[in-house]
XYZ file of C-alpha atoms in Angstrom:
780
model
C 6.058 2.667 30.478
C 9.262 1.476 32.109
C 10.081 -1.288 29.647
C 11.107 0.997 26.807
C 14.857 1.201 27.688
C 15.056 -2.593 27.915
C 13.271 -2.883 24.586
C 15.786 -0.648 22.924
C 18.743 -2.346 24.588
C 17.836 -5.460 22.666
C 16.053 -4.217 19.600
C 18.034 -1.094 18.730
C 21.333 -2.983 18.910
C 19.881 -5.543 16.529
C 17.954 -3.027 14.473
C 20.180 -2.866 11.441
C 20.867 -6.587 11.272
C 17.217 -7.423 11.705
C 15.672 -4.509 9.811
C 17.988 -5.074 6.867
C 16.733 -8.677 6.721
C 20.027 -10.029 5.556
C 19.456 -13.535 4.169
C 21.327 -16.588 5.326
C 24.782 -17.275 4.004
C 25.911 -20.771 3.198
C 22.987 -22.692 1.793
C 21.704 -21.015 -1.357
C 18.252 -19.524 -1.026
C 17.729 -17.502 -4.200
C 18.118 -19.131 -7.563
C 17.762 -15.913 -9.510
C 18.219 -12.231 -8.811
C 16.616 -10.898 -11.981
C 13.082 -11.336 -13.200
C 11.858 -10.849 -16.747
C 9.131 -8.346 -17.487
C 7.655 -8.040 -20.956
C 8.113 -4.699 -22.621
C 5.264 -2.376 -23.369
C 4.126 -3.291 -26.838
C 1.970 -0.213 -26.981
C -0.731 0.342 -29.571
C -0.011 -2.662 -31.756
C -0.630 -5.182 -29.002
C -3.673 -3.377 -27.689
C -5.409 -2.384 -30.903
C -3.867 -4.249 -33.808
C -3.205 -7.787 -34.940
C -1.017 -9.105 -37.719
C -4.141 -9.438 -39.845
C -5.233 -5.804 -39.452
C -1.910 -4.122 -40.287
C -1.926 -1.923 -43.382
C 1.053 -3.684 -44.991
C 1.160 -1.444 -48.059
C 1.334 1.665 -45.888
C 4.078 0.319 -43.612
C 6.339 -1.491 -46.095
C 5.299 -0.222 -49.498
C 3.482 -2.116 -52.184
C 6.538 -4.053 -53.380
C 7.462 -5.414 -49.926
C 3.996 -5.775 -48.402
C 3.375 -9.406 -49.329
C 6.866 -10.476 -48.303
C 6.527 -8.694 -44.943
C 3.120 -10.201 -44.256
C 4.444 -13.707 -44.893
C 7.593 -13.028 -42.894
C 5.774 -11.961 -39.724
C 3.661 -15.084 -39.886
C 6.813 -17.200 -39.731
C 6.791 -19.270 -36.492
C 10.506 -18.561 -35.976
C 9.656 -14.951 -35.066
C 8.280 -15.532 -31.574
C 7.680 -11.846 -30.776
C 6.274 -10.812 -34.127
C 4.024 -8.028 -32.807
C 6.805 -6.284 -30.889
C 9.293 -6.549 -33.722
C 6.705 -5.511 -36.298
C 5.820 -2.460 -34.244
C 9.340 -1.087 -34.729
C 8.706 -0.994 -38.460
C 5.207 0.417 -38.001
C 6.877 3.205 -36.013
C 8.978 3.931 -39.114
C 12.184 2.458 -37.729
C 14.462 0.897 -40.322
C 15.723 -1.794 -37.949
C 14.613 -3.765 -34.921
C 16.759 -5.010 -32.045
C 16.375 -8.742 -31.611
C 17.839 -11.847 -30.023
C 18.631 -14.623 -32.483
C 18.761 -18.149 -31.097
C 20.702 -20.904 -32.875
C 20.384 -24.654 -32.737
C 22.552 -26.350 -30.139
C 24.626 -28.959 -31.985
C 24.663 -31.405 -29.055
C 22.697 -30.361 -25.955
C 23.982 -33.163 -23.728
C 27.625 -32.446 -24.588
C 27.059 -28.738 -24.090
C 25.587 -29.255 -20.595
C 28.472 -31.507 -19.593
C 31.029 -29.008 -20.874
C 29.532 -26.283 -18.653
C 30.332 -28.287 -15.517
C 34.110 -27.840 -15.727
C 36.484 -25.000 -16.448
C 38.103 -26.817 -19.379
C 34.712 -27.842 -20.693
C 33.466 -24.243 -20.600
C 36.420 -23.267 -22.761
C 35.385 -25.886 -25.294
C 31.757 -24.753 -25.133
C 32.764 -21.160 -25.783
C 34.773 -22.237 -28.820
C 31.823 -24.240 -30.141
C 29.427 -21.304 -29.693
C 31.837 -18.901 -31.390
C 32.289 -21.289 -34.305
C 28.552 -21.540 -34.989
C 28.145 -17.782 -34.648
C 30.787 -17.288 -37.284
C 29.143 -19.809 -39.596
C 25.704 -18.239 -39.410
C 26.964 -14.691 -39.762
C 29.052 -15.687 -42.784
C 25.768 -16.457 -44.549
C 24.251 -13.059 -43.725
C 24.466 -9.688 -45.453
C 26.091 -7.771 -42.600
C 24.452 -4.557 -43.827
C 21.081 -6.153 -43.071
C 22.102 -8.051 -39.905
C 24.352 -5.918 -37.718
C 25.619 -7.862 -34.684
C 25.473 -5.898 -31.426
C 26.768 -8.638 -29.135
C 27.702 -12.310 -29.155
C 26.854 -14.611 -26.306
C 29.726 -16.518 -24.768
C 28.031 -19.723 -23.731
C 24.642 -19.500 -25.387
C 24.209 -20.306 -29.018
C 22.984 -16.987 -30.316
C 23.563 -13.299 -30.852
C 21.827 -9.952 -30.463
C 21.495 -7.858 -33.580
C 19.833 -4.910 -35.264
C 18.063 -6.253 -38.324
C 16.305 -4.784 -41.304
C 13.279 -6.412 -42.871
C 15.616 -8.131 -45.329
C 17.857 -9.231 -42.438
C 14.872 -10.816 -40.698
C 14.106 -12.706 -43.884
C 17.655 -13.996 -44.152
C 17.632 -15.169 -40.531
C 14.323 -17.005 -40.801
C 15.613 -18.789 -43.904
C 18.782 -19.971 -42.166
C 18.592 -23.628 -41.019
C 20.639 -22.958 -37.846
C 18.277 -20.189 -36.609
C 15.521 -21.601 -34.396
C 13.869 -18.412 -33.141
C 13.979 -14.616 -33.196
C 12.615 -12.668 -30.229
C 12.324 -9.155 -28.915
C 14.860 -7.744 -26.473
C 12.745 -7.366 -23.331
C 13.399 -4.910 -20.530
C 14.728 -6.725 -17.465
C 14.076 -5.025 -14.101
C 16.244 -5.541 -11.033
C 14.382 -5.990 -7.775
C 14.826 -2.361 -6.875
C 13.374 -1.450 -10.250
C 10.516 -3.921 -9.972
C 9.222 -2.268 -6.817
C 8.432 0.955 -8.679
C 6.134 -0.749 -11.229
C 4.576 -2.853 -8.459
C 3.331 0.226 -6.612
C 2.240 1.745 -9.953
C 4.743 4.592 -9.680
C 6.518 4.448 -13.064
C 4.475 7.127 -14.825
C 3.775 9.088 -11.655
C 7.425 9.703 -10.832
C 8.079 10.792 -14.421
C 5.194 13.270 -14.336
C 5.587 14.726 -10.838
C 8.698 13.181 -9.245
C 8.272 14.797 -5.837
C 9.130 18.326 -6.961
C 8.615 20.846 -4.185
C 8.732 18.236 -1.415
C 11.417 17.635 1.190
C 11.919 14.153 2.679
C 13.763 13.821 5.983
C 15.619 10.525 6.366
C 15.865 10.086 10.142
C 18.395 7.292 10.218
C 22.164 6.709 10.197
C 22.820 9.747 8.017
C 23.259 10.063 4.254
C 26.434 9.807 2.196
C 25.935 13.073 0.329
C 29.082 12.423 -1.740
C 27.275 9.653 -3.618
C 26.698 10.719 -7.251
C 22.961 9.980 -6.970
C 22.689 11.894 -3.681
C 24.328 15.155 -4.626
C 27.816 13.937 -5.430
C 29.567 16.762 -3.625
C 32.204 16.730 -0.919
C 30.498 19.773 0.532
C 27.395 19.635 2.673
C 24.682 20.641 1.977
C 24.460 20.068 -1.759
C 21.871 20.114 -4.543
C 20.171 16.886 -3.409
C 20.785 16.675 0.349
C 19.905 20.259 1.118
C 20.115 20.244 4.913
C 20.350 18.064 7.996
C 22.037 17.502 11.297
C 24.010 14.853 13.180
C 21.979 14.257 16.338
C 24.176 11.387 17.528
C 27.419 13.384 17.436
C 25.806 16.803 17.873
C 27.454 18.396 14.873
C 26.536 19.788 11.471
C 27.838 16.891 9.377
C 25.322 14.003 9.002
C 27.678 11.787 6.981
C 26.665 8.118 6.965
C 29.385 5.637 7.945
C 27.305 2.450 8.138
C 25.026 2.592 5.091
C 21.451 2.113 6.326
C 20.353 5.720 5.911
C 22.032 6.006 2.516
C 20.189 2.911 1.313
C 16.874 4.393 2.466
C 17.668 7.759 0.889
C 18.345 6.163 -2.500
C 14.995 4.338 -2.428
C 13.008 7.397 -1.399
C 14.522 10.083 -3.594
C 17.818 9.134 -5.246
C 18.485 10.795 -8.592
C 17.681 8.740 -11.667
C 20.786 6.936 -12.863
C 21.939 4.018 -14.976
C 24.779 2.476 -12.995
C 24.349 -1.260 -12.850
C 20.718 -2.007 -11.985
C 20.086 1.259 -10.194
C 17.190 3.271 -11.652
C 16.674 5.997 -9.048
C 14.292 6.610 -6.186
C 10.513 6.772 -6.143
C 10.612 10.581 -5.903
C 13.779 11.578 -7.792
C 12.806 15.263 -7.957
C 12.336 15.590 -4.200
C 15.077 16.953 -1.943
C 16.534 15.135 1.042
C 17.249 16.125 4.630
C 19.826 13.968 6.405
C 18.910 13.711 10.086
C 21.405 11.344 11.666
C 20.237 9.698 14.894
C 23.306 7.501 15.496
C 26.955 8.095 16.225
C 29.590 7.478 13.555
C 30.438 4.000 14.828
C 27.008 2.768 15.924
C 23.888 1.530 14.193
C 21.691 2.048 17.252
C 20.215 5.064 18.946
C 18.231 6.054 22.010
C 14.680 7.281 22.172
C 15.976 10.729 22.938
C 17.883 10.763 19.682
C 14.752 9.858 17.746
C 12.741 12.532 19.527
C 15.464 15.076 18.816
C 15.517 14.039 15.157
C 11.787 14.514 14.686
C 11.864 17.771 16.538
C 14.723 18.990 14.355
C 12.499 18.319 11.324
C 9.696 20.351 12.837
C 12.020 23.194 13.757
C 13.654 23.372 10.365
C 10.659 22.385 8.240
C 10.397 25.653 6.325
C 14.065 26.699 6.232
C 13.920 26.008 2.501
C 10.619 27.412 1.256
C 10.897 25.686 -2.110
C 11.362 22.246 -0.546
C 9.843 22.223 2.960
C 9.972 19.014 4.965
C 6.668 17.257 4.275
C 7.745 13.645 4.885
C 9.781 11.851 7.556
C 11.038 8.323 6.901
C 12.126 6.389 10.000
C 13.182 2.750 9.571
C 13.983 2.239 13.232
C 12.020 0.816 16.141
C 11.423 -2.006 18.579
C 8.973 -3.777 20.848
C 5.552 -5.188 19.968
C 2.162 -3.522 20.255
C -1.207 -4.765 19.055
C -2.981 -1.447 19.550
C -2.050 2.218 19.411
C 0.950 2.805 21.672
C 0.597 6.554 22.198
C 1.209 6.160 25.933
C 4.561 4.384 25.548
C 6.495 7.605 25.073
C 4.522 10.778 25.620
C 7.323 12.970 24.293
C 7.615 10.939 21.074
C 3.856 10.857 20.613
C 3.727 14.585 21.093
C 6.558 15.047 18.634
C 4.646 12.962 16.086
C 1.413 14.859 16.677
C 3.227 18.168 16.429
C 4.802 17.077 13.175
C 1.347 16.164 11.860
C 0.067 19.509 12.926
C 2.871 21.157 10.989
C 1.860 19.204 7.897
C 4.607 16.570 8.182
C 3.625 12.934 7.620
C 5.777 10.365 9.410
C 6.347 6.890 7.977
C 7.859 4.152 10.143
C 8.708 0.517 9.465
C 6.491 -2.065 11.192
C 9.470 -4.235 12.164
C 10.821 -7.610 11.097
C 10.039 -9.944 13.994
C 7.354 -11.910 12.149
C 4.645 -10.972 14.662
C 1.102 -11.833 13.601
C -0.785 -9.366 15.768
C 1.715 -6.690 16.753
C 3.972 -4.059 15.197
C 6.971 -2.175 16.523
C 7.238 1.229 18.135
C 7.142 4.020 16.906
C 5.118 2.633 13.980
C 2.317 1.862 16.466
C 1.851 5.529 17.367
C -1.553 6.534 16.019
C -0.228 9.657 14.284
C 2.511 7.673 12.472
C 1.917 5.764 9.236
C 3.133 2.195 9.742
C 4.541 0.275 6.776
C 4.853 -3.489 6.354
C 6.553 -5.385 3.541
C 5.629 -7.417 0.475
C 7.835 -9.092 -2.104
C 7.874 -7.325 -5.453
C 8.548 -10.478 -7.497
C 9.110 -14.218 -7.402
C 12.545 -14.434 -5.752
C 12.477 -18.199 -5.248
C 13.051 -19.377 -1.683
C 14.259 -16.916 0.935
C 14.980 -17.625 4.598
C 15.063 -15.294 7.626
C 15.394 -15.195 11.385
C 12.300 -13.967 13.215
C 11.238 -13.715 16.853
C 10.698 -17.062 18.544
C 7.128 -15.978 19.348
C 6.228 -15.467 15.691
C 3.288 -17.566 14.526
C 5.165 -18.516 11.343
C 6.120 -22.191 11.235
C 9.837 -22.729 11.729
C 11.981 -24.160 8.935
C 14.273 -26.643 10.638
C 16.664 -26.769 7.708
C 17.984 -23.396 8.872
C 19.127 -22.204 12.277
C 19.183 -18.899 14.131
C 20.675 -17.549 17.330
C 18.927 -17.826 20.692
C 15.610 -16.017 20.874
C 14.938 -16.341 17.156
C 13.754 -19.064 14.813
C 14.329 -19.656 11.111
C 11.481 -19.347 8.614
C 11.423 -19.524 4.834
C 9.200 -18.119 2.092
C 8.401 -19.486 -1.342
C 8.202 -15.933 -2.596
C 5.859 -14.313 -5.082
C 4.902 -10.781 -6.101
C 2.582 -9.081 -3.594
C 3.124 -11.798 -1.005
C 3.521 -10.387 2.507
C 6.925 -11.395 3.819
C 7.014 -13.790 6.756
C 9.185 -11.380 8.749
C 6.928 -8.328 8.298
C 5.128 -7.528 11.552
C 1.374 -7.520 11.094
C -1.563 -6.240 13.149
C -4.975 -4.684 12.751
C -3.389 -1.247 13.294
C -0.954 -1.612 10.376
C -1.561 1.052 7.731
C 0.259 0.181 4.512
C 2.278 -2.410 2.658
C 5.165 -1.609 0.300
C 7.940 -3.547 -1.493
C 11.036 -4.793 0.314
C 13.492 -7.467 -0.987
C 15.769 -7.123 -2.886
C 16.120 -3.392 -3.449
C 19.037 -2.148 -5.543
C 19.904 1.177 -3.994
C 22.649 3.607 -3.101
C 25.337 2.629 -0.598
C 28.035 4.664 1.098
C 31.021 5.239 -1.137
C 34.084 3.151 -0.459
C 34.253 -0.262 1.191
C 32.925 0.365 4.707
C 29.251 -0.102 3.859
C 27.513 -3.150 2.443
C 29.382 -3.098 -0.854
C 32.468 -1.665 -2.447
C 30.934 -0.156 -5.592
C 28.664 2.568 -4.121
C 25.503 0.475 -4.582
C 23.821 -2.282 -2.591
C 21.915 -4.907 -4.528
C 19.890 -6.633 -1.798
C 18.672 -4.064 0.705
C 15.397 -5.286 2.195
C 13.056 -5.682 5.127
C 10.471 -3.204 6.320
C 13.444 -0.820 6.395
C 13.150 -0.727 2.604
C 9.348 -0.667 2.559
C 9.259 2.504 4.657
C 11.212 4.766 2.225
C 9.233 3.316 -0.699
C 6.093 4.577 1.029
C 7.751 7.888 1.885
C 8.834 8.433 -1.713
C 5.350 7.583 -2.968
C 3.861 10.101 -0.556
C 6.236 12.782 -1.836
C 5.114 12.163 -5.420
C 1.478 12.276 -4.324
C 1.995 15.607 -2.564
C 3.798 16.936 -5.633
C 0.858 15.903 -7.814
C -1.580 17.641 -5.465
C 0.561 20.787 -5.442
C 0.505 20.834 -9.219
C -3.174 20.138 -9.838
C -4.957 21.156 -6.629
C -2.999 24.109 -5.313
C -1.511 22.347 -2.300
C -1.650 19.362 0.022
C -0.512 19.454 3.631
C -2.860 17.321 5.730
C -1.217 14.087 7.008
C -4.599 12.556 7.853
C -5.826 13.087 4.303
C -2.577 11.709 2.927
C -2.896 8.558 5.034
C -6.559 8.125 4.033
C -5.770 8.639 0.369
C -2.900 6.146 0.303
C -4.743 3.485 2.286
C -8.046 4.010 0.503
C -6.618 3.541 -2.996
C -4.204 0.689 -2.282
C -4.458 -2.881 -3.515
C -5.847 -5.143 -0.790
C -3.334 -7.870 0.148
C -3.954 -10.569 2.757
C -1.093 -11.625 5.015
C -1.273 -15.422 5.049
C 0.354 -15.745 8.458
C -2.203 -13.534 10.209
C -5.160 -13.429 7.802
C -5.078 -9.642 8.077
C -5.778 -7.702 4.881
C -4.076 -4.363 4.311
C -3.565 -2.027 1.315
C -0.385 -2.182 -0.735
C 0.450 1.224 -2.200
C -0.937 2.021 -5.662
C 0.525 5.449 -6.352
C -1.175 6.090 -9.687
C -4.571 5.164 -8.250
C -3.985 7.619 -5.409
C -3.093 10.385 -7.853
C -6.088 9.596 -10.051
C -8.414 9.924 -7.066
C -7.209 13.418 -6.135
C -9.982 15.990 -6.147
C -13.214 16.816 -4.351
C -14.676 14.575 -1.685
C -16.906 14.921 1.341
C -18.391 13.012 4.246
C -21.359 13.276 6.591
C -21.335 12.656 10.321
C -24.344 10.394 9.782
C -26.041 9.211 6.617
C -29.056 7.640 8.374
C -31.272 10.165 10.134
C -34.550 9.984 12.018
C -36.941 12.755 11.103
C -38.775 13.015 14.436
C -35.626 12.604 16.530
C -32.632 14.239 14.859
C -33.015 15.226 11.232
C -29.733 17.135 10.858
C -26.101 16.218 10.308
C -22.732 17.877 9.758
C -21.078 17.693 6.343
C -17.307 18.041 5.909
C -15.450 19.020 2.758
C -12.706 16.365 2.584
C -11.409 17.530 -0.784
C -7.730 17.058 -1.490
C -5.591 20.117 -1.971
C -6.665 23.615 -1.036
C -9.931 24.669 -2.741
C -10.519 28.373 -3.215
C -14.284 27.938 -2.921
C -16.993 25.301 -2.663
C -20.736 24.942 -3.164
C -23.076 22.325 -1.665
C -26.270 21.142 -3.378
C -29.056 18.748 -2.342
C -31.718 16.901 -4.315
C -34.440 17.449 -3.260
C -33.516 20.893 -1.958
C -35.837 20.793 1.061
C -33.023 21.564 3.501
C -32.151 24.276 5.994
C -28.623 25.357 6.949
C -28.561 25.405 10.746
C -24.897 26.403 10.856
C -22.951 27.814 7.916
C -24.051 28.281 4.334
C -23.881 26.435 1.022
C -20.269 27.644 0.661
C -19.058 26.589 4.118
C -16.470 23.873 4.601
C -18.474 22.100 7.324
C -22.128 23.170 7.334
C -24.783 21.670 9.588
C -27.776 20.782 7.421
C -31.336 19.977 8.469
C -33.520 17.841 6.215
C -37.035 19.208 6.310
C -38.869 16.252 4.748
C -38.384 12.510 5.306
C -36.945 10.681 2.302
C -33.759 9.991 0.354
C -31.371 12.812 -0.626
C -28.512 13.040 -3.134
C -25.642 15.378 -2.246
C -23.185 17.218 -4.517
C -20.091 19.265 -3.764
C -18.433 21.530 -6.324
C -14.937 22.890 -5.569
C -12.746 25.357 -7.419
C -8.944 25.338 -7.180
C -6.492 28.134 -7.923
C -4.846 26.372 -10.880
C -7.281 27.864 -13.358
C -9.493 24.809 -13.718
C -13.253 25.113 -13.677
C -15.329 23.748 -10.837
C -15.001 20.029 -10.163
C -18.047 18.226 -8.785
C -18.541 14.999 -6.884
C -22.062 13.631 -6.393
C -23.162 10.861 -4.045
C -26.575 9.623 -5.081
C -29.099 8.587 -2.424
C -26.481 9.447 0.181
C -28.735 10.590 3.029
C -31.708 8.542 4.211
C -34.133 10.359 6.501
C -36.492 7.869 8.141
C -39.604 8.678 10.099
C -38.548 6.279 12.852
C -35.209 4.780 13.883
C -34.106 2.649 16.768
C -30.856 2.921 18.700
C -28.668 -0.186 18.847
C -25.411 -0.879 20.675
C -22.866 -3.601 19.939
C -20.522 -4.398 22.821
C -17.550 -6.747 22.497
C -15.209 -8.017 25.207
C -12.142 -10.098 24.383
C -9.263 -11.590 26.348
C -8.172 -14.096 23.709
C -4.810 -13.191 22.244
C -5.282 -15.602 19.380
C -8.444 -13.971 18.059
C -8.851 -11.575 15.161
C -12.465 -10.496 15.587
C -14.394 -8.573 12.929
C -18.097 -7.793 12.607
C -20.467 -6.557 9.935
C -24.089 -5.464 9.981
C -26.002 -5.887 6.707
C -29.543 -5.056 5.621
C -31.837 -7.432 3.770
C -30.182 -6.407 0.471
C -26.800 -7.585 1.809
C -25.436 -4.065 1.904
C -22.916 -3.499 4.686
C -24.215 -0.691 6.865
C -21.660 -0.849 9.677
C -18.517 -2.848 10.371
C -15.594 -2.993 12.771
C -12.304 -4.744 13.495
C -10.245 -6.723 13.303
C -9.779 -6.509 17.069
C -6.755 -8.275 18.522
C -4.561 -8.314 21.605
C -0.838 -8.561 22.231
C 0.951 -11.733 21.238
C 3.031 -12.477 24.320
C 1.819 -14.753 27.134
C 2.010 -13.556 30.700
C 0.713 -10.117 29.759
C -3.023 -10.191 30.543
C -5.112 -7.744 28.567
C -8.814 -7.228 27.988
C -10.162 -5.463 24.955
C -13.533 -3.733 25.179
C -15.067 -2.349 21.999
C -18.424 -0.628 21.684
C -20.308 0.727 18.689
C -23.665 2.530 18.615
C -25.865 3.166 15.601
C -29.501 3.863 14.652
C -31.568 1.813 12.240
C -35.074 2.050 10.836
C -37.408 -0.913 10.964
C -36.343 -3.810 8.787
C -34.463 -7.095 8.589
C -30.747 -7.234 9.381
C -27.901 -9.716 9.698
C -25.072 -9.413 12.231
C -21.969 -11.479 11.472
C -19.176 -11.981 14.005
C -16.030 -13.593 12.561
C -12.810 -14.839 14.098
C -10.121 -14.820 11.428
C -7.287 -15.519 13.841
C -5.776 -18.592 15.423
C -4.676 -19.129 18.979
C -0.989 -18.356 18.920
C -0.114 -20.043 22.199
C -2.943 -21.889 23.899
C -5.922 -23.198 21.983
C -8.308 -22.591 24.860
C -6.798 -19.407 26.241
C -9.054 -16.417 26.776
C -12.603 -15.723 25.664
C -14.700 -13.605 23.342
C -18.140 -12.267 24.287
C -20.464 -9.877 22.494
C -24.003 -8.551 22.705
C -26.283 -6.521 20.459
C -28.856 -4.476 22.369
C -31.893 -2.511 21.193
C -31.556 0.434 23.547
C -34.967 1.895 22.657
C -36.713 -1.227 23.898
C -34.064 -2.192 26.445
C -33.865 -5.674 25.004
C -30.932 -7.859 23.994
C -31.115 -9.076 20.407
C -28.162 -11.422 20.680
C -25.645 -12.335 23.385
C -22.957 -14.937 22.759
C -19.643 -16.075 24.230
C -16.560 -17.833 22.889
C -17.428 -17.486 19.208
C -15.780 -19.979 16.907
C -14.934 -19.060 13.334
C -18.224 -17.292 12.554
C -21.530 -16.451 14.195
C -24.446 -15.182 12.074
C -27.571 -13.675 13.637
C -30.566 -12.489 11.623
C -33.050 -10.198 13.373
C -35.991 -7.929 12.607
C -36.619 -4.447 13.959
C -40.333 -3.801 14.411
C -41.672 -0.247 14.230
C -41.610 1.643 17.492
C -45.396 1.692 17.424
C -45.244 -1.942 18.510
C -45.899 -0.667 21.997
C -46.300 -3.989 23.767
C -43.102 -5.363 22.142
C -44.707 -8.602 20.991
C -43.201 -8.252 17.484
C -46.656 -7.524 16.159
C -48.441 -4.222 15.695
C -52.121 -4.655 16.495
C -55.053 -3.347 18.553
C -53.276 -4.148 21.775
C -50.608 -1.603 20.844
C -53.299 1.016 20.294
C -54.795 0.319 23.711
C -51.387 0.370 25.384
C -50.445 3.620 23.723
C -53.708 5.355 24.618
C -53.315 4.306 28.240
C -49.715 5.539 28.387
C -50.590 8.750 26.577
C -53.444 9.525 28.930
C -51.168 9.005 31.924
C -48.209 10.874 30.341
C -45.893 7.902 30.824
C -42.403 7.470 29.392
C -41.065 5.837 27.301
C -43.953 3.920 25.716
C -45.919 7.009 24.728
C -42.862 9.110 23.889
C -42.690 8.005 20.265
C -40.466 10.817 19.020
C -38.039 10.448 21.966
C -38.190 14.094 23.044
C -38.918 13.068 26.650
C -42.328 14.700 26.443
C -45.680 13.033 25.857
C -47.788 15.378 23.750
C -49.856 15.695 20.586
C -46.785 15.065 18.410
C -46.493 11.576 19.828
C -50.153 10.909 19.158
C -49.853 12.140 15.578
C -46.707 10.110 14.987
C -48.224 6.990 16.492
C -51.273 7.251 14.265
C -49.058 7.921 11.243
C -46.956 4.837 11.858
C -49.485 2.528 13.418
C -49.293 -0.830 11.766
C -46.198 0.228 9.815
């Protein structure tokens, strides 16, 4: 495709500015940078109430009544949390004590001027002194005094609590809650807090293919020498040397999110996979934030070449927050060399994560995220950040916010943010794989003043550039968990399926596309045995066999298949094979079990799927064909039985977003169904992005066995529902009724050896088997 150099001329030069998603300066857009999260109140909150506490046991018989009355005092607003400290045998509890404001109006006015703030501080200090003068300082130990708020923080005994509640100037006493910065909030949002403590990415190497890594940062090795204990290897592709030092900051920010060491500087809390090791693969030169496609190819190939140089921490993950262009379907043909590099990496057991891009597209994502062997990552907010504004591509479907302005080719949009809301700038499409947190991530920055900050940390790193390393770090922890409990994990396809299959479904409001946001703990909890069948609906007289595949996570030492009933024959393989071909000897419903054994000493683990295989005496072959040239459509379809169970589904199907680029999408799906009642639903969840009447959608459902069209429609609106009935194949004359005429028709066809009417079992031969089957099913 010849457009790729032009794409990168524009997009790569803008990649850092756009992928960082730097907010507007000037007009304020965020009213707060810190969100409150309640602390874990543990067993007391979950299992106890004030009324059920054994007061004598906790406080002793002499203090029990006083304690019970005290914790019912309305001034203690967090009584359960504070009480739990004493239940846990602590002698004190850390609290915030709030005082009455002598004159609220005066206080607010004082805060408006510098001289007034001096007066306010004096007033606050005076009241603090007065209250504390009435306390026994052995029972109320002040830990800090607020400067402009009327109150203090303190460690208090039970007696100290009593003294405070009795004081007329104390209005409330509350717990000291944990406050998470936005970088910290992202880890709880993806349910990674416990997971990173338990596994942490040990044994996994993450390659940051970016602008390099500042390995002198204390959370990234902290050594002037390269490599070091954290950044254990790498290369400078852009300058063709052995020193991948970052001079612009983007790669260092990504590295801190993915696998930075746990620390406590400012609001930094460490990466998602703090026990993983990093590989710094620098794609840019020292003075540039952009790169060429050759540099990216070379970077990925370097990872493949050097994957196992360190056997204890092989490269299992690549994080690439670079890209450009817009693609609504898999873009494997855009760059054959890059696609091959990605496929080769997958083959080597390396999973590649790439950011979806920040253009605000509603039905397209950037390259290389659109490569089918790459895991694409879009962005969600991890908290309510108030209003944020961004510049997105002028072709984005997001409504412009005219109170802001952007440079030519872009338009301003704004978000009234909330946790798990897909950002307006995050590119979206049916081919997107995952969602992960973005703004505002507190992460590592290059040391010194040449990066985004001057204190070694950056407090507002964002965009899909941030979402990508969050996903990469989560994957490293997941692999680490599998290594620990299942003896290994090296299949990128399984990793993608596991992360997408266990995520929390989030709908992007701008595109109405629903995708999974990472839930790391859910992914870890689902590790273990699993299997699939090539087909779960079989036809006894046509094809009564199917191939089973052991999809278990990790590396099982052995496996054993079991079927109920056990009337099966292994046509290929045995009950211990990974992918046996099994024939079902009797029509009916079968349950299937798979037991696997791992090398970690655990006993066999079994997964059972009840009523998994349905072997029908007759089935009919159906084909759904869909043709679409409407770029505004987001077509999905479902096929349900009369019990409203979804048997088959597909989509959403969509085309590119830009006008002047004619495309036609053709989708086809074939399946077999027994006789019964069914409902086909065709839905259009999209909107026309450019022209309300542009393009068309057409679809047809055909019964191939009878060569008849069940439904054929064009230009579907929002939803089209068709209910139909499949009559038994013994309805020879196809009048939707099985009667004597069918018997006559069949006998005539049978006597003359005609196809297909008399070929009931579809073996292209008219013989006694057809006669027996017809009689068996006649009238059915």
